[in-house]
PDB file of C-alpha atoms in Angstrom:
ATOM      1  CA  MET A 120       5.666 -12.948  16.519  1.00 88.00           C
ATOM      2  CA  ASN A 121       5.155 -11.956  12.907  1.00 92.00           C
ATOM      3  CA  GLN A 122       7.517 -11.635  10.005  1.00 94.00           C
ATOM      4  CA  TYR A 123       8.143  -8.151   8.675  1.00 95.00           C
ATOM      5  CA  ASP A 124      10.359  -6.490   6.116  1.00 95.00           C
ATOM      6  CA  LEU A 125      12.161  -3.432   7.423  1.00 95.00           C
ATOM      7  CA  ASN A 126      13.264  -1.329   4.460  1.00 96.00           C
ATOM      8  CA  LEU A 127      15.508   1.684   4.899  1.00 95.00           C
ATOM      9  CA  ILE A 128      16.885   4.265   2.523  1.00 95.00           C
ATOM     10  CA  LEU A 129      20.013   5.945   3.892  1.00 95.00           C
ATOM     11  CA  ASN A 130      21.938   8.980   2.760  1.00 95.00           C
ATOM     12  CA  PRO A 131      23.914   7.907  -0.340  1.00 95.00           C
ATOM     13  CA  ASN A 132      26.967  10.020   0.524  1.00 94.00           C
ATOM     14  CA  LEU A 133      28.027   8.052   3.610  1.00 94.00           C
ATOM     15  CA  SER A 134      31.450   6.470   4.013  1.00 94.00           C
ATOM     16  CA  ALA A 135      31.764   2.737   4.737  1.00 94.00           C
ATOM     17  CA  GLU A 136      32.365   3.420   8.452  1.00 95.00           C
ATOM     18  CA  GLN A 137      29.297   5.657   8.699  1.00 95.00           C
ATOM     19  CA  VAL A 138      27.158   2.967   7.060  1.00 95.00           C
ATOM     20  CA  GLN A 139      28.534   0.468   9.576  1.00 95.00           C
ATOM     21  CA  ILE A 140      27.614   2.835  12.452  1.00 95.00           C
ATOM     22  CA  GLU A 141      24.054   3.109  11.115  1.00 94.00           C
ATOM     23  CA  LYS A 142      23.777  -0.659  10.707  1.00 95.00           C
ATOM     24  CA  ASP A 143      25.049  -1.237  14.254  1.00 95.00           C
ATOM     25  CA  TYR A 144      22.527   1.259  15.583  1.00 95.00           C
ATOM     26  CA  ILE A 145      19.678  -0.367  13.635  1.00 95.00           C
ATOM     27  CA  GLU A 146      20.628  -3.851  14.794  1.00 94.00           C
ATOM     28  CA  ASN A 147      20.949  -2.686  18.419  1.00 94.00           C
ATOM     29  CA  THR A 148      17.495  -1.108  18.204  1.00 94.00           C
ATOM     30  CA  LEU A 149      16.099  -4.340  16.787  1.00 94.00           C
ATOM     31  CA  ARG A 150      17.664  -6.484  19.512  1.00 93.00           C
ATOM     32  CA  GLY A 151      16.614  -4.016  22.195  1.00 92.00           C
ATOM     33  CA  ASN A 152      13.000  -4.531  21.162  1.00 92.00           C
ATOM     34  CA  GLY A 153      13.228  -8.316  21.122  1.00 91.00           C
ATOM     35  CA  ALA A 154      13.207  -8.665  17.343  1.00 92.00           C
ATOM     36  CA  GLU A 155      15.377 -11.179  15.545  1.00 92.00           C
ATOM     37  CA  ILE A 156      17.032 -10.533  12.199  1.00 94.00           C
ATOM     38  CA  THR A 157      16.551 -13.426   9.808  1.00 94.00           C
ATOM     39  CA  HIS A 158      17.979 -11.873   6.669  1.00 93.00           C
ATOM     40  CA  LEU A 159      19.718  -8.713   5.455  1.00 94.00           C
ATOM     41  CA  ASP A 160      19.665  -7.607   1.843  1.00 92.00           C
ATOM     42  CA  GLU A 161      22.135  -4.787   1.341  1.00 93.00           C
ATOM     43  CA  LEU A 162      21.607  -3.383  -2.128  1.00 93.00           C
ATOM     44  CA  GLY A 163      23.927  -0.421  -1.659  1.00 91.00           C
ATOM     45  CA  ASN A 164      23.530   2.751  -3.665  1.00 94.00           C
ATOM     46  CA  ARG A 165      20.683   2.539  -6.157  1.00 94.00           C
ATOM     47  CA  ARG A 166      19.018   5.053  -8.392  1.00 95.00           C
ATOM     48  CA  LEU A 167      15.638   6.169  -7.080  1.00 95.00           C
ATOM     49  CA  ALA A 168      12.529   6.556  -9.202  1.00 95.00           C
ATOM     50  CA  TYR A 169      12.168  10.103  -7.892  1.00 95.00           C
ATOM     51  CA  PRO A 170      14.436  12.350  -5.775  1.00 94.00           C
ATOM     52  CA  VAL A 171      14.303  11.925  -2.004  1.00 93.00           C
ATOM     53  CA  ASN A 172      15.823  14.848  -0.065  1.00 93.00           C
ATOM     54  CA  LYS A 173      17.043  16.187  -3.430  1.00 93.00           C
ATOM     55  CA  ASP A 174      19.214  13.109  -4.102  1.00 93.00           C
ATOM     56  CA  ARG A 175      18.543  10.842  -7.063  1.00 94.00           C
ATOM     57  CA  GLU A 176      20.298   7.954  -5.280  1.00 94.00           C
ATOM     58  CA  GLY A 177      19.792   6.124  -2.017  1.00 95.00           C
ATOM     59  CA  TYR A 178      21.551   3.469   0.044  1.00 96.00           C
ATOM     60  CA  TYR A 179      19.098   0.579   0.433  1.00 96.00           C
ATOM     61  CA  LEU A 180      19.021  -1.765   3.426  1.00 95.00           C
ATOM     62  CA  MET A 181      16.343  -4.432   3.486  1.00 95.00           C
ATOM     63  CA  TYR A 182      16.042  -6.448   6.680  1.00 95.00           C
ATOM     64  CA  THR A 183      13.733  -9.396   7.203  1.00 95.00           C
ATOM     65  CA  ILE A 184      12.822  -9.550  10.884  1.00 95.00           C
ATOM     66  CA  ARG A 185      10.601 -11.433  13.250  1.00 95.00           C
ATOM     67  CA  ALA A 186       9.013  -9.128  15.802  1.00 93.00           C
ATOM     68  CA  GLY A 187       6.076  -8.984  18.153  1.00 91.00           C
ATOM     69  CA  GLY A 188       3.992  -5.993  19.147  1.00 90.00           C
ATOM     70  CA  ASN A 189       3.901  -3.001  16.863  1.00 92.00           C
ATOM     71  CA  PRO A 190       7.244  -2.623  15.042  1.00 92.00           C
ATOM     72  CA  GLU A 191       6.113   0.604  13.405  1.00 92.00           C
ATOM     73  CA  GLN A 192       6.047   2.226  16.864  1.00 92.00           C
ATOM     74  CA  THR A 193       8.843   0.361  18.643  1.00 92.00           C
ATOM     75  CA  ILE A 194      11.419   0.063  15.852  1.00 92.00           C
ATOM     76  CA  ALA A 195      10.657   2.392  12.944  1.00 93.00           C
ATOM     77  CA  ALA A 196       9.749   5.502  14.964  1.00 94.00           C
ATOM     78  CA  PRO A 197      13.098   5.790  16.857  1.00 93.00           C
ATOM     79  CA  LEU A 198      15.075   4.991  13.697  1.00 94.00           C
ATOM     80  CA  ARG A 199      13.304   7.785  11.825  1.00 94.00           C
ATOM     81  CA  LEU A 200      14.966  10.286  14.159  1.00 95.00           C
ATOM     82  CA  ARG A 201      18.412   9.452  12.727  1.00 93.00           C
ATOM     83  CA  ASP A 202      19.727  12.137  10.400  1.00 93.00           C
ATOM     84  CA  ASN A 203      21.134   9.710   7.838  1.00 93.00           C
ATOM     85  CA  VAL A 204      17.962   7.619   7.582  1.00 94.00           C
ATOM     86  CA  ARG A 205      15.971   9.084   4.708  1.00 95.00           C
ATOM     87  CA  ARG A 206      13.038   6.709   4.595  1.00 95.00           C
ATOM     88  CA  ILE A 207      11.721   3.699   6.505  1.00 95.00           C
ATOM     89  CA  LEU A 208       8.965   1.305   5.541  1.00 96.00           C
ATOM     90  CA  VAL A 209       7.777  -1.682   7.550  1.00 96.00           C
ATOM     91  CA  VAL A 210       5.920  -4.227   5.445  1.00 95.00           C
ATOM     92  CA  LYS A 211       4.130  -7.149   7.053  1.00 94.00           C
ATOM     93  CA  ASP A 212       4.622 -10.503   5.396  1.00 93.00           C
ATOM     94  CA  ARG A 213       1.345 -11.835   3.958  1.00 91.00           C
ATOM     95  CA  PRO A 214       1.746 -15.550   3.306  1.00 89.00           C
ATOM     96  CA  GLU A 215      -1.969 -15.877   2.442  1.00 90.00           C
ATOM     97  CA  TRP A 216      -1.445 -13.494  -0.509  1.00 89.00           C
ATOM     98  CA  LYS A 217       1.439 -15.406  -2.052  1.00 88.00           C
ATOM     99  CA  THR A 218       0.726 -16.696  -5.556  1.00 85.00           C
ATOM    100  CA  LYS A 219       3.963 -18.233  -6.782  1.00 81.00           C
ATOM    101  CA  LYS A 220       4.169 -21.986  -6.863  1.00 75.00           C
ATOM    102  CA  ALA A 221       7.417 -23.458  -5.605  1.00 66.00           C
TER     103      ALA A 221
ATOM    104  CA  MET B1189     -21.723  19.961 -32.014  1.00 44.00           C
ATOM    105  CA  THR B1190     -20.710  16.832 -30.180  1.00 46.00           C
ATOM    106  CA  GLN B1191     -23.609  14.945 -31.706  1.00 48.00           C
ATOM    107  CA  SER B1192     -22.590  15.823 -35.271  1.00 47.00           C
ATOM    108  CA  SER B1193     -18.983  14.785 -34.645  1.00 47.00           C
ATOM    109  CA  ASN B1194     -20.274  11.535 -33.194  1.00 50.00           C
ATOM    110  CA  ALA B1195     -22.309  10.901 -36.332  1.00 52.00           C
ATOM    111  CA  GLU B1196     -19.290  11.518 -38.549  1.00 62.00           C
ATOM    112  CA  ARG B1197     -17.079   9.123 -36.631  1.00 63.00           C
ATOM    113  CA  LYS B1198     -16.066   6.159 -38.743  1.00 59.00           C
ATOM    114  CA  PRO B1199     -17.028   2.751 -37.460  1.00 62.00           C
ATOM    115  CA  ARG B1200     -14.060   0.800 -36.147  1.00 65.00           C
ATOM    116  CA  GLY B1201     -12.786  -1.861 -38.497  1.00 67.00           C
ATOM    117  CA  LYS B1202     -14.727  -3.719 -41.127  1.00 70.00           C
ATOM    118  CA  GLY B1203     -16.805  -6.835 -40.988  1.00 72.00           C
ATOM    119  CA  PRO B1204     -18.046  -8.664 -37.920  1.00 76.00           C
ATOM    120  CA  LYS B1205     -16.417  -8.007 -34.571  1.00 75.00           C
ATOM    121  CA  ARG B1206     -14.048 -10.756 -33.598  1.00 74.00           C
ATOM    122  CA  PRO B1207     -14.013 -11.608 -29.883  1.00 78.00           C
ATOM    123  CA  ARG B1208     -10.708 -10.661 -28.298  1.00 77.00           C
ATOM    124  CA  LYS B1209      -8.558 -13.463 -26.946  1.00 76.00           C
ATOM    125  CA  PRO B1210      -8.774 -13.369 -23.173  1.00 77.00           C
ATOM    126  CA  LYS B1211      -5.561 -12.369 -21.388  1.00 80.00           C
ATOM    127  CA  VAL B1212      -4.057 -14.825 -18.950  1.00 85.00           C
ATOM    128  CA  ASP B1213      -3.714 -13.816 -15.296  1.00 86.00           C
ATOM    129  CA  PRO B1214      -0.043 -14.688 -14.577  1.00 87.00           C
ATOM    130  CA  PHE B1215      -0.692 -14.820 -10.822  1.00 87.00           C
ATOM    131  CA  SER B1216      -3.498 -17.385 -10.914  1.00 87.00           C
ATOM    132  CA  ILE B1217      -1.281 -19.865 -12.759  1.00 87.00           C
ATOM    133  CA  GLY B1218       1.436 -19.364 -10.150  1.00 85.00           C
ATOM    134  CA  GLU B1219       3.970 -17.872 -12.535  1.00 84.00           C
ATOM    135  CA  LEU B1220       4.668 -14.637 -10.661  1.00 87.00           C
ATOM    136  CA  GLU B1221       4.707 -13.586  -7.003  1.00 88.00           C
ATOM    137  CA  ILE B1222       2.148 -10.879  -6.283  1.00 89.00           C
ATOM    138  CA  THR B1223       3.556  -9.759  -2.902  1.00 89.00           C
ATOM    139  CA  ASP B1224       7.071  -9.193  -4.251  1.00 92.00           C
ATOM    140  CA  TYR B1225       7.238  -5.396  -4.193  1.00 94.00           C
ATOM    141  CA  LYS B1226      10.997  -5.453  -4.930  1.00 93.00           C
ATOM    142  CA  ASP B1227      10.514  -7.011  -8.370  1.00 93.00           C
ATOM    143  CA  VAL B1228      10.455  -3.781 -10.371  1.00 93.00           C
ATOM    144  CA  LYS B1229      10.615  -5.537 -13.725  1.00 93.00           C
ATOM    145  CA  MET B1230       7.430  -7.499 -12.938  1.00 92.00           C
ATOM    146  CA  LEU B1231       5.576  -4.443 -11.591  1.00 94.00           C
ATOM    147  CA  ARG B1232       6.448  -2.342 -14.662  1.00 94.00           C
ATOM    148  CA  ARG B1233       4.075  -4.554 -16.650  1.00 93.00           C
ATOM    149  CA  PHE B1234       1.152  -3.220 -14.633  1.00 94.00           C
ATOM    150  CA  ILE B1235       1.844   0.521 -14.808  1.00 95.00           C
ATOM    151  CA  SER B1236       1.605   2.872 -17.764  1.00 94.00           C
ATOM    152  CA  ASP B1237       4.457   4.917 -19.264  1.00 93.00           C
ATOM    153  CA  THR B1238       3.357   7.823 -17.092  1.00 93.00           C
ATOM    154  CA  GLY B1239       3.407   5.680 -13.945  1.00 94.00           C
ATOM    155  CA  LYS B1240      -0.306   5.093 -13.485  1.00 95.00           C
ATOM    156  CA  ILE B1241      -1.683   1.716 -12.468  1.00 96.00           C
ATOM    157  CA  LEU B1242      -3.303   0.122 -15.509  1.00 95.00           C
ATOM    158  CA  PRO B1243      -7.000  -0.831 -15.355  1.00 95.00           C
ATOM    159  CA  ARG B1244      -8.200  -4.407 -15.252  1.00 93.00           C
ATOM    160  CA  ARG B1245      -9.280  -4.296 -18.879  1.00 90.00           C
ATOM    161  CA  ARG B1246      -5.630  -3.703 -19.807  1.00 90.00           C
ATOM    162  CA  THR B1247      -3.930  -6.021 -17.310  1.00 91.00           C
ATOM    163  CA  GLY B1248      -6.376  -8.911 -17.637  1.00 91.00           C
ATOM    164  CA  LEU B1249      -6.075  -9.740 -13.927  1.00 92.00           C
ATOM    165  CA  SER B1250      -8.812 -11.168 -11.746  1.00 92.00           C
ATOM    166  CA  ALA B1251     -10.499  -8.681  -9.408  1.00 94.00           C
ATOM    167  CA  LYS B1252      -8.727 -10.172  -6.394  1.00 93.00           C
ATOM    168  CA  HIS B1253      -5.280  -9.977  -7.962  1.00 93.00           C
ATOM    169  CA  GLN B1254      -5.893  -6.497  -9.351  1.00 95.00           C
ATOM    170  CA  ARG B1255      -6.646  -5.231  -5.809  1.00 95.00           C
ATOM    171  CA  ARG B1256      -3.502  -6.885  -4.504  1.00 94.00           C
ATOM    172  CA  ILE B1257      -1.158  -5.763  -7.285  1.00 95.00           C
ATOM    173  CA  SER B1258      -2.311  -2.177  -6.715  1.00 95.00           C
ATOM    174  CA  GLN B1259      -1.319  -2.481  -3.033  1.00 95.00           C
ATOM    175  CA  THR B1260       2.055  -3.954  -4.040  1.00 95.00           C
ATOM    176  CA  ILE B1261       2.664  -1.118  -6.518  1.00 96.00           C
ATOM    177  CA  LYS B1262       1.860   1.440  -3.821  1.00 96.00           C
ATOM    178  CA  ILE B1263       4.428  -0.130  -1.467  1.00 96.00           C
ATOM    179  CA  ALA B1264       7.050  -0.025  -4.236  1.00 96.00           C
ATOM    180  CA  ARG B1265       6.229   3.650  -4.838  1.00 96.00           C
ATOM    181  CA  GLN B1266       6.849   4.525  -1.185  1.00 95.00           C
ATOM    182  CA  LEU B1267      10.290   2.913  -1.461  1.00 95.00           C
ATOM    183  CA  ALA B1268      11.097   4.969  -4.593  1.00 95.00           C
ATOM    184  CA  LEU B1269      11.378   1.767  -6.640  1.00 95.00           C
ATOM    185  CA  LEU B1270       8.545   2.933  -8.899  1.00 96.00           C
ATOM    186  CA  PRO B1271       7.574   6.508  -9.786  1.00 95.00           C
ATOM    187  CA  TYR B1272       4.325   8.135  -8.671  1.00 95.00           C
ATOM    188  CA  THR B1273       4.293  10.002 -11.981  1.00 94.00           C
ATOM    189  CA  GLU B1274       6.605  10.081 -14.934  1.00 90.00           C
ATOM    190  CA  LYS B1275       6.791  12.598 -17.745  1.00 88.00           C
ATOM    191  CA  LEU B1276       5.521  11.276 -21.032  1.00 84.00           C
ATOM    192  CA  VAL B1277       8.310  11.315 -23.622  1.00 81.00           C
ATOM    193  CA  ARG B1278       6.908  12.014 -27.052  1.00 78.00           C
ATOM    194  CA  LYS B1279       8.790  10.656 -30.021  1.00 71.00           C
TER     195      LYS B1279
END
């Protein structure tokens, strides 16, 4: 089991219920693959540095998960098929790179 | 042509060259977190106005931290937190 960050950019024009549907689907996919969610950072609509699908804004969801296997294949690939998911990035936690002193 | 323009170029500054004060690597003293790709304000220090990653002679980072900050910047670019390129605004 490794720690990963699962970052998603959703369509910014979704209603609150549609966002909830997407979140439920994401969390079901995570649980279905044996991953556990340790933290969720929901930034909401934020301005992007460059347009993605012709929108200057995006709805950010940043999950911190613990997962085994290859989460890029098991988790990110099925989520990419969703119409409202604009971008997904899985970033592996690198504790050996950390520089900040506590 | 290029040689003559080189010969005409004025020498920089007057008097003896003063050694430049070395820049401090903020990661080696544990001030900043190098893997934090969400910290846009921190990463902006290491890119130019046009969005390029600055060279080591400008950032003053160690070779190890320069390699790692470039990876962190590239992650932030994929998440549209930082631009790949930005138009230069002339004043």
